[in-house]
CSV table of C-alpha atoms in Angstrom, one decimal:
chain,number,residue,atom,x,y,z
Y,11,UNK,CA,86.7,98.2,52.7
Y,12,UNK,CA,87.5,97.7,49.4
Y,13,UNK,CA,90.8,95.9,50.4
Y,14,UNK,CA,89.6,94.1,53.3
Y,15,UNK,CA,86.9,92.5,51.1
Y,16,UNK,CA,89.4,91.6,48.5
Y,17,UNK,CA,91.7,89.8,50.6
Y,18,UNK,CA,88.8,87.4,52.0
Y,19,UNK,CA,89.2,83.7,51.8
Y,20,UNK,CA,86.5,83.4,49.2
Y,21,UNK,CA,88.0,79.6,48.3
Y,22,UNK,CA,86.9,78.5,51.6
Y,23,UNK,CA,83.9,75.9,51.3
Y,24,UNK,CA,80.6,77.5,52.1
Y,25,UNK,CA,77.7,74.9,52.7
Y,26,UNK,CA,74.2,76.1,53.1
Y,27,UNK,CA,73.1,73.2,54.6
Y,28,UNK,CA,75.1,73.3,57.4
Y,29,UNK,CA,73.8,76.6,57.8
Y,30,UNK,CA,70.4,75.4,57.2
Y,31,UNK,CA,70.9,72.9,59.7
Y,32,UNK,CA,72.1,75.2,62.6
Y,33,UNK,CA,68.9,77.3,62.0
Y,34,UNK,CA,66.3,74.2,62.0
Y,35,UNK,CA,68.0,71.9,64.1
Y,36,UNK,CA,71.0,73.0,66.5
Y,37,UNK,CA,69.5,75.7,68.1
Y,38,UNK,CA,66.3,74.1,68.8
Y,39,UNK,CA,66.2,72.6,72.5
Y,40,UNK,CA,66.3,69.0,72.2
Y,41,UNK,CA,63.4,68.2,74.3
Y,42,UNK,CA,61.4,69.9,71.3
Y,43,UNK,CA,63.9,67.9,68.6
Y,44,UNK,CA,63.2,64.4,70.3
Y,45,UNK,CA,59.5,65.3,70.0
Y,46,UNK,CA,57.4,62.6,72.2
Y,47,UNK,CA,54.1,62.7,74.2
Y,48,UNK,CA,56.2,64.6,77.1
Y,49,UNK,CA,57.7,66.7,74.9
Y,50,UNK,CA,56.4,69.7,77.1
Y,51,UNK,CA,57.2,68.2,80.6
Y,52,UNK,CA,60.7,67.3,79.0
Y,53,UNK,CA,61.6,71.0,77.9
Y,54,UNK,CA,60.1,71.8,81.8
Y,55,UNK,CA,62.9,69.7,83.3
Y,56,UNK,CA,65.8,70.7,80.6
Y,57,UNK,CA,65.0,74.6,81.3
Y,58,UNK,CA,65.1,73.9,85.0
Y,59,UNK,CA,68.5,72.3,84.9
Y,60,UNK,CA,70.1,75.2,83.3
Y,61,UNK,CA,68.5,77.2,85.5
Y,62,UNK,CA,70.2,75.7,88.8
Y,63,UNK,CA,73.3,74.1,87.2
Y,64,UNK,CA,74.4,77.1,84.9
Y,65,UNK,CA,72.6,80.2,84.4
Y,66,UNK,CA,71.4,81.5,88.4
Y,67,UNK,CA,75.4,80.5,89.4
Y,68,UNK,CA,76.7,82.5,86.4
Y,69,UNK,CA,74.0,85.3,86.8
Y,70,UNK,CA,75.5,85.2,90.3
Y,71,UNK,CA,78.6,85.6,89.4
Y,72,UNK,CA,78.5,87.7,86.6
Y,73,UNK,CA,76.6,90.4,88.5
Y,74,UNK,CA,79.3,90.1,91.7
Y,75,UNK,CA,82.2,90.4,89.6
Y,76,UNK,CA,80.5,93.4,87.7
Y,77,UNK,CA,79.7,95.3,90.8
Y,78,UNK,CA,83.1,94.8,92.1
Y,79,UNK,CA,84.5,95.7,89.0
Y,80,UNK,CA,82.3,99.3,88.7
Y,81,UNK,CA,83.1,100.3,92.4
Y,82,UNK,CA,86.8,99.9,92.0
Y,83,UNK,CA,86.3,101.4,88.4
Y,84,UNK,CA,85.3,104.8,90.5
Y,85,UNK,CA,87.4,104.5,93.1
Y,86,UNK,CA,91.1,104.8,90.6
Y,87,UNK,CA,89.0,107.1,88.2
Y,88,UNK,CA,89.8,109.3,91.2
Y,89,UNK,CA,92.9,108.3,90.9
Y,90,UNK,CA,93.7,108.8,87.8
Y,91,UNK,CA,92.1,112.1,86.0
Y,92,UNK,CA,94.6,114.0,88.3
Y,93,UNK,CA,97.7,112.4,86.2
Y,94,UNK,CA,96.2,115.0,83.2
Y,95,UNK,CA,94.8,117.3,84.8
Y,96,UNK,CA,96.5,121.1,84.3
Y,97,UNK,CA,95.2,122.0,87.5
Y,98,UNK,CA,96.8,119.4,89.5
Y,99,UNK,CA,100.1,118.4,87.9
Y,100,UNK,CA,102.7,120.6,85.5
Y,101,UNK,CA,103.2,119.5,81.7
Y,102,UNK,CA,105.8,117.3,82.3
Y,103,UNK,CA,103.9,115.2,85.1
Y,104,UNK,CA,101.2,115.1,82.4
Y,105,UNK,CA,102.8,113.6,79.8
Y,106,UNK,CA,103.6,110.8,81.8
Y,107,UNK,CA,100.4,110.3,82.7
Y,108,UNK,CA,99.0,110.9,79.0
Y,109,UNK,CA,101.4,107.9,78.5
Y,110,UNK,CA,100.2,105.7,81.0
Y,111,UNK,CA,96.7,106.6,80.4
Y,112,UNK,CA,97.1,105.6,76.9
Y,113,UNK,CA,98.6,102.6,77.1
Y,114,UNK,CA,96.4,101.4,79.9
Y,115,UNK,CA,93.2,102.2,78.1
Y,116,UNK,CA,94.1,101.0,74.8
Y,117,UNK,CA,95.4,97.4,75.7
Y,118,UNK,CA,92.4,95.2,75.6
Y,119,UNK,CA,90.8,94.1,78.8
Y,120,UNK,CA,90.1,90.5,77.6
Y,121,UNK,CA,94.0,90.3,76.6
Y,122,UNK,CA,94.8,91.8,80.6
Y,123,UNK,CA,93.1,89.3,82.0
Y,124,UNK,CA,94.3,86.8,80.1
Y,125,UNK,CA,98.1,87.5,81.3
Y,126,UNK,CA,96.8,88.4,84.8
Y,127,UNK,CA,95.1,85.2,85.0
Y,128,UNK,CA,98.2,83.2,83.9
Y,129,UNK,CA,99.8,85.2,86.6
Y,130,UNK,CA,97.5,84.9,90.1
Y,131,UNK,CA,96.1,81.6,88.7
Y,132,UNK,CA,92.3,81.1,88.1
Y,133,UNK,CA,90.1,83.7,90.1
Y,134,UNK,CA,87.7,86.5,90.1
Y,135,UNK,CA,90.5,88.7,90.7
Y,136,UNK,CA,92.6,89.2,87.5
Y,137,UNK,CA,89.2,90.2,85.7
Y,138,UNK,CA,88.4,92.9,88.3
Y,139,UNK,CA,91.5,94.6,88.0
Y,140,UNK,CA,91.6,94.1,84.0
Y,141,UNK,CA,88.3,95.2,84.4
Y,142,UNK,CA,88.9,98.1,86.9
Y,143,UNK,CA,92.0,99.6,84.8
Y,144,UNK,CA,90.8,99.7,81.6
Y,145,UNK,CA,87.3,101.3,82.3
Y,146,UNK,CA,89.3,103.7,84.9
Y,147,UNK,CA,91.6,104.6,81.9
Y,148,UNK,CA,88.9,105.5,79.5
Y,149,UNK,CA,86.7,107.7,82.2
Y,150,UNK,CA,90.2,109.4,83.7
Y,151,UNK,CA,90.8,110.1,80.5
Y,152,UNK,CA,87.7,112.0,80.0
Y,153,UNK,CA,87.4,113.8,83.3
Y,154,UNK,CA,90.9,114.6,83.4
Y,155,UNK,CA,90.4,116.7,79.8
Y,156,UNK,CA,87.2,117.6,81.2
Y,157,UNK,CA,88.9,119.9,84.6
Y,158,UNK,CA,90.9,121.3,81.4
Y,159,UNK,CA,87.6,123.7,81.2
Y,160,UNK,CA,87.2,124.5,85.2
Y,161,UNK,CA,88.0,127.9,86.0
Y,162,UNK,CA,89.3,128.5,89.5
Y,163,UNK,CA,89.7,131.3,91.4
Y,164,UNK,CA,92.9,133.4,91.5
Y,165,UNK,CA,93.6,132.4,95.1
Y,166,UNK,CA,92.0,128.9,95.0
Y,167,UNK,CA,94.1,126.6,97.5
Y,168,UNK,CA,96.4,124.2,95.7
Y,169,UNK,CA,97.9,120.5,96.0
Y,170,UNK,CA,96.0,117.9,98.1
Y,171,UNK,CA,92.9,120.8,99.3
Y,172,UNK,CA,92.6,121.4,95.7
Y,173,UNK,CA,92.1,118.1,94.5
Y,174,UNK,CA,89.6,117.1,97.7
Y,175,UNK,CA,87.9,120.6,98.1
Y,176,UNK,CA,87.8,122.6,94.3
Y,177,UNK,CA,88.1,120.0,91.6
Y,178,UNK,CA,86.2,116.8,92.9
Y,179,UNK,CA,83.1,118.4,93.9
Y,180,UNK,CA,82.8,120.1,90.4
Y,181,UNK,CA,84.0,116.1,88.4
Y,182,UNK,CA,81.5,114.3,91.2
Y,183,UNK,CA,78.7,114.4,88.7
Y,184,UNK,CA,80.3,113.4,85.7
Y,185,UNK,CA,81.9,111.0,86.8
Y,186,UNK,CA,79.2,109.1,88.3
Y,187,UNK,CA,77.5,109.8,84.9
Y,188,UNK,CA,79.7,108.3,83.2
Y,189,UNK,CA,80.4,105.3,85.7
Y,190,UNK,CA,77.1,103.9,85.1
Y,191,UNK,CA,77.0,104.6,81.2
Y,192,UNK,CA,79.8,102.3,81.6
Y,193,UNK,CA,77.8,99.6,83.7
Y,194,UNK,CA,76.3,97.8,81.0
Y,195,UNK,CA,79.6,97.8,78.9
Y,196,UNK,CA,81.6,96.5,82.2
Y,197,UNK,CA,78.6,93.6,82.4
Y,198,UNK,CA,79.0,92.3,79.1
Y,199,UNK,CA,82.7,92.2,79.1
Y,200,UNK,CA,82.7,90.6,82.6
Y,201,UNK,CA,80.0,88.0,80.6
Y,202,UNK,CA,83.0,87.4,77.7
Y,203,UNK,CA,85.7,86.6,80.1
Y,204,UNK,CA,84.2,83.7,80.8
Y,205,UNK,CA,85.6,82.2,78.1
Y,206,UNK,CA,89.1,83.1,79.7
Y,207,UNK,CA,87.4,80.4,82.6
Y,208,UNK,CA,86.7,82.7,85.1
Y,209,UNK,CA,82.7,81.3,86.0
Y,210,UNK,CA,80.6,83.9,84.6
Y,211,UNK,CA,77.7,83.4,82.0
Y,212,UNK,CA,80.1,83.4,79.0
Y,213,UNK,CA,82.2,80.2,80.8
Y,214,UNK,CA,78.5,78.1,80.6
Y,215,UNK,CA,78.5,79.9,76.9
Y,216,UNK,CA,82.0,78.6,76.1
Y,217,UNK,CA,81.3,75.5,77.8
Y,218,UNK,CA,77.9,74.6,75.4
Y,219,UNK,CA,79.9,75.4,72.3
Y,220,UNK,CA,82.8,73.2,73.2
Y,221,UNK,CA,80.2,70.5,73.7
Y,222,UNK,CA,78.2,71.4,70.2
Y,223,UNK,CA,74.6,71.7,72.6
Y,224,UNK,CA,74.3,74.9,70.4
Y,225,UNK,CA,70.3,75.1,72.1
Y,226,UNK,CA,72.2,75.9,75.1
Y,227,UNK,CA,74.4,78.1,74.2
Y,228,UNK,CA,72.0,80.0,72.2
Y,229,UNK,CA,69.6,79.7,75.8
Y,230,UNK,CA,72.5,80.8,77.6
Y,231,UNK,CA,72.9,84.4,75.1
Y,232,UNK,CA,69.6,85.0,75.5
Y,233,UNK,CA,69.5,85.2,79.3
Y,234,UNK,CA,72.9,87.1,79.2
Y,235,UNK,CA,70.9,89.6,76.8
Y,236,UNK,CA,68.4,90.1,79.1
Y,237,UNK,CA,70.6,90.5,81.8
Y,238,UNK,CA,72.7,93.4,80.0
Y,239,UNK,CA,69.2,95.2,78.8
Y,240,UNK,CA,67.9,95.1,82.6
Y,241,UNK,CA,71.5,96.6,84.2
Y,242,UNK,CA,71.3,99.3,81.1
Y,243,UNK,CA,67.8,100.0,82.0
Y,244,UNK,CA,68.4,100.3,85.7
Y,245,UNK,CA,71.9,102.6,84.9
Y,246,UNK,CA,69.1,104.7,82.5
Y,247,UNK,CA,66.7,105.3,85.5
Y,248,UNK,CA,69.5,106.0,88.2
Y,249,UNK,CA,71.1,108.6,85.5
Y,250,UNK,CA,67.7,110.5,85.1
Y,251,UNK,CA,66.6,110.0,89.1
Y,252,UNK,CA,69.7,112.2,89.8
Y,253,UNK,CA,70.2,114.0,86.5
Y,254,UNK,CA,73.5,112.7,85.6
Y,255,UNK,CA,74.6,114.2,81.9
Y,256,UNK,CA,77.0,111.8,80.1
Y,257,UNK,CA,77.5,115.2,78.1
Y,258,UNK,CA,81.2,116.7,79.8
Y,259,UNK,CA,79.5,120.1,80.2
Y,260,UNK,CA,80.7,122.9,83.0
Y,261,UNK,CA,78.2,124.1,84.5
């Protein structure tokens, strides 16, 4: 820390009144800057076309991407925790799939898509499966050290009856616990690619900023906050309706 802060630019020019500006003046809607007798019927009008022009398309989006995103999250989570798993695959198998795991989990989904969307061209696409992989990595990961605590029976069956008839019944739970503990992450990074171009709330966010209407941008945050407090609030009730533990626990 120590280091980090020493290594700062501290000659860089700081001006408080730009900062005093920004707070006072930029972020204000302009309706309520220009002032004027309809000041109120003004601020009506400007809130109603970001409503239609910008926010309800990139709510729409961002929520269609997102849902995409968390279904095909699930769907290779299944795929993936066997590639750890000591009750599926021998130590050698494993390692590979620690490997691949790793890697897959710890490259950054924004930095995926990115080279993904430089690939397939501009599309909802390369963010789902940037999306898909990374968040499949990370709960794989999980459930796969999770079956390292199953106990089977001596004469359990074994290759694909095992997977389908011992060990996914007894991950089913968990891994739709953690699924939707990872809705509200996979929402807001699905809301951040948009500065990648792809058309979710983030690419109106980008969009404000590259124009300096810093009242929209900070209008456009807002909304994308209430967004990601609603979908964590909906993931929070779904988890306690069917008594999902985030907590890997056998039971």
């Amino acid at each position: 820390l120590i280091g980090a802060a020493a290594i700062l630019p501290w000659g860089v020019a700081f001006s408080w009144s730009h900062i005093g500006r920004f707070l006072t003046e930029d972020i204000i809607p302009y309706p309520i800057r220009a002032g004027g007798d309809n000041m109120m019927a003004a601020l009506g009008d400007w809130v109603s076309m970001l409503m239609v022009d910008q926010i309800w398309p990139g709510t729409i989006a961002t929520v269609q991407l997102t849902m995409i995103a968390l279904v095909a999250t699930g769907f290779l989570t299944m795929a993936f925790f066997p590639l750890i798993s000591p009750l599926l695959l021998g130590r050698a198998a494993r390692t590979g799939g620690h490997v691949f795991l790793v890697v897959v989990r710890s490259t950054p989904e924004y930095i995926l898509a990115f080279v993904l969307l430089n690939l397939w061209g501009p599309s909802m696409l390369p963010a789902i499966v940037a999306l898909s992989l990374h968040n499949a990595a990370i709960i794989g990961h999980l459930i796969g050290r999770f079956t390292e605590t199953l106990q089977l029976r001596l004469d359990a069956v074994r290759g694909v009856n095992r997977y389908f008839y011992e060990v996914v019944p007894r991950i089913y739970r968990p891994m739709l616990a953690l699924l939707f503990y990872r809705w509200e992450i996979i929402m807001r990074e699905t809301a951040i690619l948009g500065i990648l171009g792809i058309a979710t709330l983030g690419f109106y966010v980008d969009s404000a900023f590259a124009d300096l209407r810093f009242d929209r941008a900070l209008f456009l945050i807002l909304i994308t906050a209430m967004l990601n407090i609603c979908v964590d609030a909906i993931s929070r009730t779904i988890r306690n309706r069917l008594r999902l533990q985030t907590t890997l626990e056998e039971r």
